[in-house]
Amino acid sequence: MNKDTRLVTAGRKPDENFGIVNPPVYHASTITYPTVAAMEKAKENRYESVYYGRYGTPTTFAFEEAVAALEGGEKTIAVPSGMAAIAGPLLALLKAGDHVLMVDNTYHPTRHFCDGVLADFGVETTYYDPMIDGGIADLIRPQTKVVFVEAPGSQTFEVQDIPAIAEQAHKAGATVIMDNTWSAGYFFQPFERGVDISVQAATKYIVGHSDAMLGVITTSRELFPVIKARTVGIGYSAAPDDCYLGLRGLRTLAPRMARHQETGLKVAHWLETRPEVAEVRHPAFPSCPGHEIWKRDFTGSSSLFSVLLNDYSKKGVAAMLDGLELHAMGASWGGYESLIVPIDPSNSRSATRWQHAGPAVRIHCGLEDADDLIADLEKGFERLTAAA
Ligand SMILES: *Cc1c(COP(=O)(O)O)cnc(C)c1O
């Protein structure tokens, strides 16, 4: 079955729900059993079946099944946010004295988690250059339990050679965790490239409508019990209403991603022609570090990219952004609406240096008409140059 078909069919069980196509929103804390024997049986496979509300309800399980189909993994765990999806497997696999290799261009709060929570618990983090490839071997120590990858990287979009990194990590017995949010799991199949655990902020493209917060952790069958035990053990429980919205988002993910891709490329190509722009940082552009790897490993691009501007003042950038009508200033991308935010990647790097001296913005192209978005940005550039 093709991926687009799996996205529409996975997790559907109308025969269990009066023929209704979508699973109902099951709210549950208490789940009752008719006999001691039935309760004991449920307890035995409590990671597989309903035992008590925190483990999930049939709404959660339907969503999890569909995400596993999307990512090409065996099991998925829904958690209350993307950040929870990142923290969960790290807390499950690391203990005091362990070492984690974290990519330098990771999502900033992930860095914060390593430097804060993990450091407090006696876990050491080393940041590495996203373009390190097989050179990661030199940084792996006997204590290295996790190698964390994110491709393309947050804000700056370098594309890592995940198969090369995974090969070295696996030789040393380390687990490879990937933040796969940018591709929505739609343009990158992590388990075919050596990833052991793929996490996503489902908040972004999967939910897709800028309303629910949700995270997903997809694993192999072997790693699942360890991760599930820890995520349940620290109290993560995704709300059934949010899982319902996540599942609904998945049903339209394929056409939304196709449109996001098309609009993103059209706007990015137009931006590249502008005299105000020094560089468009987009994995589909040959100037993007790792572009060849993106071509080899990804089947497309989402609509989040950055624009490095020439040497304009902060005031000029503010004038440009403040007057935009279709690009709201907001951080949580992946919804139907376009967004723009000023970025300064130099604050989120320690193993590498951010080279661009001028200002930069990150753009998320929503589902509006691409020409309208371009017209909005064109007026923005007029304000930028007038203020400079
Ligand atoms: C937004 C984001 C997250 C965090 O997701 P939340 O649902 O907001 O917690 C994690 N990783 C990446 C790459 C993100 O962009």
mmCIF file of C-alpha atoms and ligand atoms in Angstrom:
data_model
loop_
_atom_site.group_PDB
_atom_site.id
_atom_site.type_symbol
_atom_site.label_atom_id
_atom_site.label_comp_id
_atom_site.label_asym_id
_atom_site.label_seq_id
_atom_site.Cartn_x
_atom_site.Cartn_y
_atom_site.Cartn_z
ATOM 1 C CA MET A 1 0.000 0.000 0.000
ATOM 2 C CA ASN A 2 1.288 3.482 -0.801
ATOM 3 C CA LYS A 3 1.975 5.943 1.993
ATOM 4 C CA ASP A 4 -0.869 8.265 0.986
ATOM 5 C CA THR A 5 -3.314 5.366 1.179
ATOM 6 C CA ARG A 6 -1.934 4.217 4.543
ATOM 7 C CA LEU A 7 -2.418 7.735 5.903
ATOM 8 C CA VAL A 8 -6.099 7.545 5.058
ATOM 9 C CA THR A 9 -6.750 3.975 6.214
ATOM 10 C CA ALA A 10 -4.454 3.365 9.220
ATOM 11 C CA GLY A 11 -6.147 3.129 12.615
ATOM 12 C CA ARG A 12 -9.669 2.936 11.199
ATOM 13 C CA LYS A 13 -11.927 0.424 12.952
ATOM 14 C CA PRO A 14 -15.543 1.241 11.980
ATOM 15 C CA ASP A 15 -16.674 -2.287 12.884
ATOM 16 C CA GLU A 16 -15.868 -1.489 16.545
ATOM 17 C CA ASN A 17 -17.783 1.805 16.454
ATOM 18 C CA PHE A 18 -21.222 1.292 14.915
ATOM 19 C CA GLY A 19 -19.758 1.699 11.431
ATOM 20 C CA ILE A 20 -18.620 5.251 12.168
ATOM 21 C CA VAL A 21 -15.562 6.099 10.073
ATOM 22 C CA ASN A 22 -13.652 8.031 12.734
ATOM 23 C CA PRO A 23 -12.913 6.636 16.185
ATOM 24 C CA PRO A 24 -14.922 8.481 18.833
ATOM 25 C CA VAL A 25 -13.137 10.579 21.434
ATOM 26 C CA TYR A 26 -12.919 8.170 24.353
ATOM 27 C CA HIS A 27 -12.392 10.059 27.591
ATOM 28 C CA ALA A 28 -11.248 7.663 30.273
ATOM 29 C CA SER A 29 -9.487 7.558 33.590
ATOM 30 C CA THR A 30 -11.151 4.454 35.003
ATOM 31 C CA ILE A 31 -11.323 1.364 32.868
ATOM 32 C CA THR A 32 -13.270 -1.472 34.486
ATOM 33 C CA TYR A 33 -12.970 -5.244 34.178
ATOM 34 C CA PRO A 34 -15.674 -7.832 34.768
ATOM 35 C CA THR A 35 -13.471 -10.418 36.485
ATOM 36 C CA VAL A 36 -10.125 -10.710 38.245
ATOM 37 C CA ALA A 37 -8.948 -12.938 35.403
ATOM 38 C CA ALA A 38 -9.781 -10.291 32.800
ATOM 39 C CA MET A 39 -7.990 -7.650 34.846
ATOM 40 C CA GLU A 40 -4.904 -9.780 35.215
ATOM 41 C CA LYS A 41 -4.863 -10.488 31.515
ATOM 42 C CA ALA A 42 -5.033 -6.748 30.762
ATOM 43 C CA LYS A 43 -2.215 -6.131 33.236
ATOM 44 C CA GLU A 44 -0.009 -8.679 31.484
ATOM 45 C CA ASN A 45 -0.116 -6.791 28.205
ATOM 46 C CA ARG A 46 -0.714 -3.382 29.650
ATOM 47 C CA TYR A 47 1.453 -1.755 27.001
ATOM 48 C CA GLU A 48 -0.729 -3.284 24.332
ATOM 49 C CA SER A 49 -4.205 -2.848 25.697
ATOM 50 C CA VAL A 50 -6.342 -0.599 27.816
ATOM 51 C CA TYR A 51 -5.550 -0.975 31.486
ATOM 52 C CA TYR A 52 -6.008 2.482 32.975
ATOM 53 C CA GLY A 53 -6.537 5.861 31.324
ATOM 54 C CA ARG A 54 -2.957 7.096 31.445
ATOM 55 C CA TYR A 55 -1.843 4.371 29.059
ATOM 56 C CA GLY A 56 -4.227 5.736 26.464
ATOM 57 C CA THR A 57 -7.693 5.022 25.152
ATOM 58 C CA PRO A 58 -8.851 3.624 21.779
ATOM 59 C CA THR A 59 -8.653 7.188 20.390
ATOM 60 C CA THR A 60 -4.979 7.360 21.386
ATOM 61 C CA PHE A 61 -4.284 3.913 19.942
ATOM 62 C CA ALA A 62 -5.905 4.767 16.585
ATOM 63 C CA PHE A 63 -3.766 7.906 16.330
ATOM 64 C CA GLU A 64 -0.628 6.016 17.358
ATOM 65 C CA GLU A 65 -1.269 3.306 14.775
ATOM 66 C CA ALA A 66 -1.621 5.881 12.007
ATOM 67 C CA VAL A 67 1.580 7.732 13.025
ATOM 68 C CA ALA A 68 3.513 4.440 13.049
ATOM 69 C CA ALA A 69 2.308 3.896 9.469
ATOM 70 C CA LEU A 70 3.404 7.421 8.524
ATOM 71 C CA GLU A 71 6.896 7.084 10.004
ATOM 72 C CA GLY A 72 7.370 3.498 8.874
ATOM 73 C CA GLY A 73 8.019 2.384 12.472
ATOM 74 C CA GLU A 74 6.455 -0.387 14.509
ATOM 75 C CA LYS A 75 5.045 1.385 17.560
ATOM 76 C CA THR A 76 4.139 4.985 18.388
ATOM 77 C CA ILE A 77 3.534 6.678 21.735
ATOM 78 C CA ALA A 78 1.461 9.874 21.814
ATOM 79 C CA VAL A 79 2.608 12.446 24.371
ATOM 80 C CA PRO A 80 1.321 15.933 25.272
ATOM 81 C CA SER A 81 3.830 17.978 23.220
ATOM 82 C CA GLY A 82 6.787 17.787 20.882
ATOM 83 C CA MET A 83 9.064 18.708 23.768
ATOM 84 C CA ALA A 84 7.696 15.745 25.758
ATOM 85 C CA ALA A 85 8.475 13.520 22.761
ATOM 86 C CA ILE A 86 12.097 14.695 22.901
ATOM 87 C CA ALA A 87 12.458 14.469 26.681
ATOM 88 C CA GLY A 88 10.756 11.055 27.014
ATOM 89 C CA PRO A 89 13.254 8.844 25.162
ATOM 90 C CA LEU A 90 16.239 10.797 26.520
ATOM 91 C CA LEU A 91 15.017 10.214 30.086
ATOM 92 C CA ALA A 92 14.312 6.566 29.284
ATOM 93 C CA LEU A 93 17.721 5.780 27.808
ATOM 94 C CA LEU A 94 20.121 7.947 29.838
ATOM 95 C CA LYS A 95 21.252 7.728 33.439
ATOM 96 C CA ALA A 96 23.902 9.484 35.553
ATOM 97 C CA GLY A 97 27.376 9.001 34.076
ATOM 98 C CA ASP A 98 26.096 8.588 30.522
ATOM 99 C CA HIS A 99 26.997 10.770 27.579
ATOM 100 C CA VAL A 100 24.826 12.085 24.746
ATOM 101 C CA LEU A 101 25.925 13.503 21.398
ATOM 102 C CA MET A 102 23.581 16.311 20.373
ATOM 103 C CA VAL A 103 23.580 18.020 16.996
ATOM 104 C CA ASP A 104 24.598 21.689 17.277
ATOM 105 C CA ASN A 105 21.659 23.062 15.260
ATOM 106 C CA THR A 106 19.011 21.298 17.279
ATOM 107 C CA TYR A 107 15.723 22.923 18.273
ATOM 108 C CA HIS A 108 16.756 25.408 20.959
ATOM 109 C CA PRO A 109 14.606 23.984 23.803
ATOM 110 C CA THR A 110 16.245 20.577 23.195
ATOM 111 C CA ARG A 111 19.612 22.217 23.915
ATOM 112 C CA HIS A 112 18.061 23.795 26.976
ATOM 113 C CA PHE A 113 16.839 20.364 28.136
ATOM 114 C CA CYS A 114 20.337 18.869 27.788
ATOM 115 C CA ASP A 115 22.083 21.763 29.528
ATOM 116 C CA GLY A 116 19.444 21.895 32.274
ATOM 117 C CA VAL A 117 17.634 18.674 33.105
ATOM 118 C CA LEU A 118 20.185 16.187 31.790
ATOM 119 C CA ALA A 119 23.130 18.075 33.297
ATOM 120 C CA ASP A 120 21.358 18.166 36.691
ATOM 121 C CA PHE A 121 20.903 14.391 36.457
ATOM 122 C CA GLY A 122 24.596 13.815 35.762
ATOM 123 C CA VAL A 123 24.349 13.225 32.017
ATOM 124 C CA GLU A 124 26.974 14.962 29.896
ATOM 125 C CA THR A 125 26.154 16.451 26.488
ATOM 126 C CA THR A 126 28.618 17.091 23.669
ATOM 127 C CA TYR A 127 27.390 19.187 20.745
ATOM 128 C CA TYR A 128 28.625 18.271 17.296
ATOM 129 C CA ASP A 129 28.792 19.861 13.858
ATOM 130 C CA PRO A 130 25.729 18.833 11.798
ATOM 131 C CA MET A 131 28.019 18.182 8.799
ATOM 132 C CA ILE A 132 30.215 15.749 10.765
ATOM 133 C CA ASP A 133 29.053 12.613 8.867
ATOM 134 C CA GLY A 134 31.091 9.510 9.803
ATOM 135 C CA GLY A 135 33.495 11.756 11.742
ATOM 136 C CA ILE A 136 31.082 11.376 14.656
ATOM 137 C CA ALA A 137 33.093 8.229 15.498
ATOM 138 C CA ASP A 138 35.815 10.445 17.018
ATOM 139 C CA LEU A 139 33.347 11.882 19.537
ATOM 140 C CA ILE A 140 31.804 8.594 20.661
ATOM 141 C CA ARG A 141 32.920 7.418 24.097
ATOM 142 C CA PRO A 142 32.225 4.182 25.971
ATOM 143 C CA GLN A 143 29.597 6.163 27.945
ATOM 144 C CA THR A 144 27.813 7.447 24.813
ATOM 145 C CA LYS A 145 24.321 5.969 24.904
ATOM 146 C CA VAL A 146 22.446 8.298 22.556
ATOM 147 C CA VAL A 147 23.286 10.118 19.345
ATOM 148 C CA PHE A 148 20.599 12.708 18.633
ATOM 149 C CA VAL A 149 20.053 13.976 15.084
ATOM 150 C CA GLU A 150 17.736 16.564 13.579
ATOM 151 C CA ALA A 151 17.527 17.139 9.847
ATOM 152 C CA PRO A 152 17.285 19.719 8.526
ATOM 153 C CA GLY A 153 18.439 21.596 11.613
ATOM 154 C CA SER A 154 16.250 24.164 13.322
ATOM 155 C CA GLN A 155 16.610 27.686 11.893
ATOM 156 C CA THR A 156 19.625 26.989 9.662
ATOM 157 C CA PHE A 157 18.494 23.849 7.773
ATOM 158 C CA GLU A 158 21.786 21.965 7.324
ATOM 159 C CA VAL A 159 20.974 18.373 6.328
ATOM 160 C CA GLN A 160 22.823 15.681 8.237
ATOM 161 C CA ASP A 161 24.097 12.416 6.766
ATOM 162 C CA ILE A 162 21.988 10.287 9.079
ATOM 163 C CA PRO A 163 22.939 6.867 7.624
ATOM 164 C CA ALA A 164 26.659 7.653 8.085
ATOM 165 C CA ILE A 165 26.110 8.862 11.654
ATOM 166 C CA ALA A 166 23.843 5.918 12.523
ATOM 167 C CA GLU A 167 26.410 3.429 11.262
ATOM 168 C CA GLN A 168 29.032 4.762 13.689
ATOM 169 C CA ALA A 169 26.537 5.066 16.554
ATOM 170 C CA HIS A 170 25.395 1.473 16.125
ATOM 171 C CA LYS A 171 28.970 0.177 16.013
ATOM 172 C CA ALA A 172 29.365 1.660 19.496
ATOM 173 C CA GLY A 173 26.010 0.346 20.724
ATOM 174 C CA ALA A 174 24.383 3.797 20.946
ATOM 175 C CA THR A 175 20.750 4.548 20.088
ATOM 176 C CA VAL A 176 19.958 7.080 17.358
ATOM 177 C CA ILE A 177 17.077 9.437 18.126
ATOM 178 C CA MET A 178 15.862 11.808 15.422
ATOM 179 C CA ASP A 179 13.711 14.920 15.570
ATOM 180 C CA ASN A 180 11.765 14.428 12.323
ATOM 181 C CA THR A 181 9.378 17.369 12.698
ATOM 182 C CA TRP A 182 10.473 19.309 9.597
ATOM 183 C CA SER A 183 9.570 16.517 7.188
ATOM 184 C CA ALA A 184 6.343 15.706 9.097
ATOM 185 C CA GLY A 185 7.465 12.095 8.652
ATOM 186 C CA TYR A 186 6.070 12.553 5.170
ATOM 187 C CA PHE A 187 9.241 13.437 3.262
ATOM 188 C CA PHE A 188 11.695 11.329 5.283
ATOM 189 C CA GLN A 189 11.484 7.686 6.329
ATOM 190 C CA PRO A 190 13.726 7.510 9.414
ATOM 191 C CA PHE A 191 13.750 3.748 9.933
ATOM 192 C CA GLU A 192 15.070 3.147 6.431
ATOM 193 C CA ARG A 193 18.040 5.427 7.255
ATOM 194 C CA GLY A 194 19.246 3.916 10.501
ATOM 195 C CA VAL A 195 17.190 5.871 13.035
ATOM 196 C CA ASP A 196 16.039 3.869 16.093
ATOM 197 C CA ILE A 197 13.565 6.353 17.580
ATOM 198 C CA SER A 198 11.848 9.114 15.622
ATOM 199 C CA VAL A 199 10.154 11.958 17.450
ATOM 200 C CA GLN A 200 7.987 14.736 16.137
ATOM 201 C CA ALA A 201 6.169 17.784 17.354
ATOM 202 C CA ALA A 202 2.798 16.614 16.010
ATOM 203 C CA THR A 203 1.757 20.117 17.076
ATOM 204 C CA LYS A 204 3.205 21.255 13.741
ATOM 205 C CA TYR A 205 2.225 19.634 10.418
ATOM 206 C CA ILE A 206 0.396 16.565 11.754
ATOM 207 C CA VAL A 207 -2.200 18.517 13.732
ATOM 208 C CA GLY A 208 -1.777 21.150 11.045
ATOM 209 C CA HIS A 209 -4.356 23.673 12.217
ATOM 210 C CA SER A 210 -2.511 25.624 14.917
ATOM 211 C CA ASP A 211 -4.707 24.425 17.732
ATOM 212 C CA ALA A 212 -3.636 21.259 19.588
ATOM 213 C CA MET A 213 -0.276 20.526 21.262
ATOM 214 C CA LEU A 214 0.879 16.955 20.678
ATOM 215 C CA GLY A 215 4.047 14.895 20.367
ATOM 216 C CA VAL A 216 4.795 11.454 18.966
ATOM 217 C CA ILE A 217 7.564 8.956 19.678
ATOM 218 C CA THR A 218 7.918 6.144 17.145
ATOM 219 C CA THR A 219 10.128 3.165 17.924
ATOM 220 C CA SER A 220 10.988 -0.376 17.025
ATOM 221 C CA ARG A 221 9.105 -3.160 18.793
ATOM 222 C CA GLU A 222 12.188 -3.875 20.984
ATOM 223 C CA LEU A 223 12.634 -0.328 22.281
ATOM 224 C CA PHE A 224 8.926 0.294 22.792
ATOM 225 C CA PRO A 225 8.448 -1.266 26.286
ATOM 226 C CA VAL A 226 11.375 0.706 27.747
ATOM 227 C CA ILE A 227 10.198 4.023 26.317
ATOM 228 C CA LYS A 228 6.534 3.430 27.105
ATOM 229 C CA ALA A 229 7.305 2.442 30.704
ATOM 230 C CA ARG A 230 9.270 5.656 31.231
ATOM 231 C CA THR A 231 6.840 8.023 29.504
ATOM 232 C CA VAL A 232 3.924 6.576 31.461
ATOM 233 C CA GLY A 233 6.087 6.520 34.591
ATOM 234 C CA ILE A 234 6.763 10.245 34.458
ATOM 235 C CA GLY A 235 3.093 10.938 33.869
ATOM 236 C CA TYR A 236 2.834 11.737 30.178
ATOM 237 C CA SER A 237 -0.656 11.156 28.865
ATOM 238 C CA ALA A 238 -1.831 12.761 25.624
ATOM 239 C CA ALA A 239 -5.395 14.078 25.818
ATOM 240 C CA PRO A 240 -7.928 12.129 23.728
ATOM 241 C CA ASP A 241 -9.364 15.274 22.112
ATOM 242 C CA ASP A 242 -5.883 16.222 20.931
ATOM 243 C CA CYS A 243 -5.236 12.700 19.621
ATOM 244 C CA TYR A 244 -8.498 12.970 17.696
ATOM 245 C CA LEU A 245 -7.315 16.244 16.131
ATOM 246 C CA GLY A 246 -3.948 14.664 15.364
ATOM 247 C CA LEU A 247 -5.619 11.739 13.628
ATOM 248 C CA ARG A 248 -7.868 14.057 11.666
ATOM 249 C CA GLY A 249 -4.820 16.040 10.617
ATOM 250 C CA LEU A 250 -3.133 12.878 9.344
ATOM 251 C CA ARG A 251 -6.041 12.154 7.009
ATOM 252 C CA THR A 252 -5.240 15.301 4.992
ATOM 253 C CA LEU A 253 -1.485 15.354 5.564
ATOM 254 C CA ALA A 254 -0.557 14.186 2.049
ATOM 255 C CA PRO A 255 -2.356 16.927 0.080
ATOM 256 C CA ARG A 256 -1.405 19.562 2.663
ATOM 257 C CA MET A 257 2.286 18.658 2.443
ATOM 258 C CA ALA A 258 2.174 18.698 -1.350
ATOM 259 C CA ARG A 259 0.724 22.186 -1.245
ATOM 260 C CA HIS A 260 3.100 23.390 1.491
ATOM 261 C CA GLN A 261 5.995 22.110 -0.620
ATOM 262 C CA GLU A 262 4.802 23.814 -3.811
ATOM 263 C CA THR A 263 4.123 27.160 -2.131
ATOM 264 C CA GLY A 264 7.346 27.021 -0.109
ATOM 265 C CA LEU A 265 9.427 26.461 -3.242
ATOM 266 C CA LYS A 266 7.663 29.191 -5.215
ATOM 267 C CA VAL A 267 8.104 31.775 -2.458
ATOM 268 C CA ALA A 268 11.696 30.688 -1.768
ATOM 269 C CA HIS A 269 12.665 30.924 -5.454
ATOM 270 C CA TRP A 270 11.149 34.390 -5.671
ATOM 271 C CA LEU A 271 13.016 35.467 -2.525
ATOM 272 C CA GLU A 272 16.283 34.278 -4.054
ATOM 273 C CA THR A 273 15.898 36.818 -6.888
ATOM 274 C CA ARG A 274 15.530 39.747 -4.497
ATOM 275 C CA PRO A 275 18.392 42.225 -4.022
ATOM 276 C CA GLU A 276 17.617 42.463 -0.275
ATOM 277 C CA VAL A 277 18.369 38.757 0.181
ATOM 278 C CA ALA A 278 21.881 37.354 0.730
ATOM 279 C CA GLU A 279 20.806 33.698 0.835
ATOM 280 C CA VAL A 280 17.699 31.573 1.050
ATOM 281 C CA ARG A 281 18.430 28.658 3.370
ATOM 282 C CA HIS A 282 16.229 25.861 2.029
ATOM 283 C CA PRO A 283 17.314 22.189 1.792
ATOM 284 C CA ALA A 284 16.070 21.999 -1.819
ATOM 285 C CA PHE A 285 18.534 24.739 -2.840
ATOM 286 C CA PRO A 286 22.085 23.702 -3.872
ATOM 287 C CA SER A 287 23.546 26.433 -1.613
ATOM 288 C CA CYS A 288 22.165 24.687 1.513
ATOM 289 C CA PRO A 289 24.776 22.632 3.407
ATOM 290 C CA GLY A 290 23.788 18.986 2.968
ATOM 291 C CA HIS A 291 21.657 19.631 -0.120
ATOM 292 C CA GLU A 292 23.078 16.508 -1.828
ATOM 293 C CA ILE A 293 22.134 14.430 1.208
ATOM 294 C CA TRP A 294 18.647 15.910 1.145
ATOM 295 C CA LYS A 295 18.362 14.865 -2.504
ATOM 296 C CA ARG A 296 19.499 11.344 -1.644
ATOM 297 C CA ASP A 297 17.455 10.773 1.536
ATOM 298 C CA PHE A 298 14.344 12.976 1.358
ATOM 299 C CA THR A 299 11.421 12.723 -1.045
ATOM 300 C CA GLY A 300 10.455 16.389 -0.805
ATOM 301 C CA SER A 301 10.508 19.544 1.272
ATOM 302 C CA SER A 302 8.143 21.134 3.731
ATOM 303 C CA SER A 303 7.553 24.877 3.767
ATOM 304 C CA LEU A 304 9.800 26.058 6.601
ATOM 305 C CA PHE A 305 13.020 27.814 5.591
ATOM 306 C CA SER A 306 15.132 30.837 6.449
ATOM 307 C CA VAL A 307 16.063 33.991 4.602
ATOM 308 C CA LEU A 308 19.405 35.628 5.330
ATOM 309 C CA LEU A 309 19.110 39.327 4.622
ATOM 310 C CA ASN A 310 21.778 41.798 3.605
ATOM 311 C CA ASP A 311 23.056 44.212 6.191
ATOM 312 C CA TYR A 312 19.834 45.973 7.191
ATOM 313 C CA SER A 313 19.132 47.534 10.567
ATOM 314 C CA LYS A 314 16.952 45.985 13.237
ATOM 315 C CA LYS A 315 14.588 48.900 12.682
ATOM 316 C CA GLY A 316 14.301 48.060 8.987
ATOM 317 C CA VAL A 317 13.519 44.421 9.680
ATOM 318 C CA ALA A 318 10.908 45.475 12.230
ATOM 319 C CA ALA A 319 9.296 47.798 9.665
ATOM 320 C CA MET A 320 9.188 44.956 7.176
ATOM 321 C CA LEU A 321 7.672 42.442 9.574
ATOM 322 C CA ASP A 322 5.309 44.753 11.462
ATOM 323 C CA GLY A 323 3.324 45.663 8.371
ATOM 324 C CA LEU A 324 2.870 42.184 6.894
ATOM 325 C CA GLU A 325 -0.749 41.202 6.447
ATOM 326 C CA LEU A 326 -0.490 37.505 5.597
ATOM 327 C CA HIS A 327 2.608 36.567 7.587
ATOM 328 C CA ALA A 328 1.862 36.664 11.288
ATOM 329 C CA MET A 329 4.714 36.683 13.756
ATOM 330 C CA GLY A 330 4.504 33.404 15.628
ATOM 331 C CA ALA A 331 6.723 30.493 16.483
ATOM 332 C CA SER A 332 4.664 27.313 16.169
ATOM 333 C CA TRP A 333 4.691 26.551 12.452
ATOM 334 C CA GLY A 334 3.057 23.731 10.505
ATOM 335 C CA GLY A 335 -0.453 25.163 10.513
ATOM 336 C CA TYR A 336 -2.486 26.427 7.561
ATOM 337 C CA GLU A 337 -1.317 30.021 8.028
ATOM 338 C CA SER A 338 1.942 31.658 7.029
ATOM 339 C CA LEU A 339 4.361 32.890 9.673
ATOM 340 C CA ILE A 340 7.550 34.895 9.884
ATOM 341 C CA VAL A 341 9.939 35.449 12.803
ATOM 342 C CA PRO A 342 13.315 37.160 13.142
ATOM 343 C CA ILE A 343 16.010 34.627 14.108
ATOM 344 C CA ASP A 344 19.515 34.799 15.547
ATOM 345 C CA PRO A 345 21.074 31.323 15.285
ATOM 346 C CA SER A 346 24.326 32.487 16.919
ATOM 347 C CA ASN A 347 22.640 32.143 20.332
ATOM 348 C CA SER A 348 21.982 28.442 19.748
ATOM 349 C CA ARG A 349 25.422 27.230 18.635
ATOM 350 C CA SER A 350 28.425 26.032 20.613
ATOM 351 C CA ALA A 351 30.273 23.495 18.391
ATOM 352 C CA THR A 352 30.023 25.588 15.244
ATOM 353 C CA ARG A 353 29.798 29.299 14.460
ATOM 354 C CA TRP A 354 26.951 30.982 12.663
ATOM 355 C CA GLN A 355 28.676 32.917 9.871
ATOM 356 C CA HIS A 356 26.036 35.300 8.544
ATOM 357 C CA ALA A 357 26.474 38.767 10.049
ATOM 358 C CA GLY A 358 23.227 40.346 8.815
ATOM 359 C CA PRO A 359 19.696 39.827 10.082
ATOM 360 C CA ALA A 360 17.690 36.714 9.225
ATOM 361 C CA VAL A 361 14.081 35.627 9.298
ATOM 362 C CA ARG A 362 12.416 32.231 9.303
ATOM 363 C CA ILE A 363 9.361 31.791 7.112
ATOM 364 C CA HIS A 364 6.623 29.187 7.208
ATOM 365 C CA CYS A 365 4.471 29.137 4.092
ATOM 366 C CA GLY A 366 0.895 28.207 4.874
ATOM 367 C CA LEU A 367 -1.925 27.233 2.556
ATOM 368 C CA GLU A 368 -2.618 30.718 1.175
ATOM 369 C CA ASP A 369 -2.101 31.480 -2.506
ATOM 370 C CA ALA A 370 1.641 31.778 -3.210
ATOM 371 C CA ASP A 371 1.278 34.966 -5.286
ATOM 372 C CA ASP A 372 -0.546 36.688 -2.423
ATOM 373 C CA LEU A 373 2.275 35.714 -0.069
ATOM 374 C CA ILE A 374 4.846 37.075 -2.507
ATOM 375 C CA ALA A 375 2.946 40.365 -2.856
ATOM 376 C CA ASP A 376 2.835 40.686 0.944
ATOM 377 C CA LEU A 377 6.601 40.108 1.211
ATOM 378 C CA GLU A 378 7.288 42.489 -1.681
ATOM 379 C CA LYS A 379 5.575 45.329 0.187
ATOM 380 C CA GLY A 380 7.588 44.290 3.234
ATOM 381 C CA PHE A 381 10.828 44.718 1.296
ATOM 382 C CA GLU A 382 9.735 48.240 0.317
ATOM 383 C CA ARG A 383 9.367 49.089 4.006
ATOM 384 C CA LEU A 384 12.710 47.428 4.759
ATOM 385 C CA THR A 385 14.654 49.458 2.217
ATOM 386 C CA ALA A 386 12.774 52.705 3.037
ATOM 387 C CA ALA A 387 13.686 52.357 6.714
ATOM 388 C CA ALA A 388 17.333 51.449 6.093
HETATM 389 C C1 LIG B 1 8.148 22.978 17.766
HETATM 390 C C2 LIG B 1 9.224 21.974 17.764
HETATM 391 C C3 LIG B 1 9.352 21.086 18.833
HETATM 392 C C4 LIG B 1 8.512 21.175 20.070
HETATM 393 O O1 LIG B 1 7.159 20.936 19.875
HETATM 394 P P1 LIG B 1 6.048 21.417 20.934
HETATM 395 O O2 LIG B 1 4.861 20.633 20.542
HETATM 396 O O3 LIG B 1 5.892 22.884 20.731
HETATM 397 O O4 LIG B 1 6.548 21.070 22.296
HETATM 398 C C5 LIG B 1 10.320 20.117 18.732
HETATM 399 N N1 LIG B 1 11.142 20.044 17.680
HETATM 400 C C6 LIG B 1 11.058 20.897 16.654
HETATM 401 C C7 LIG B 1 12.005 20.772 15.506
HETATM 402 C C8 LIG B 1 10.106 21.894 16.673
HETATM 403 O O5 LIG B 1 10.057 22.780 15.664
#
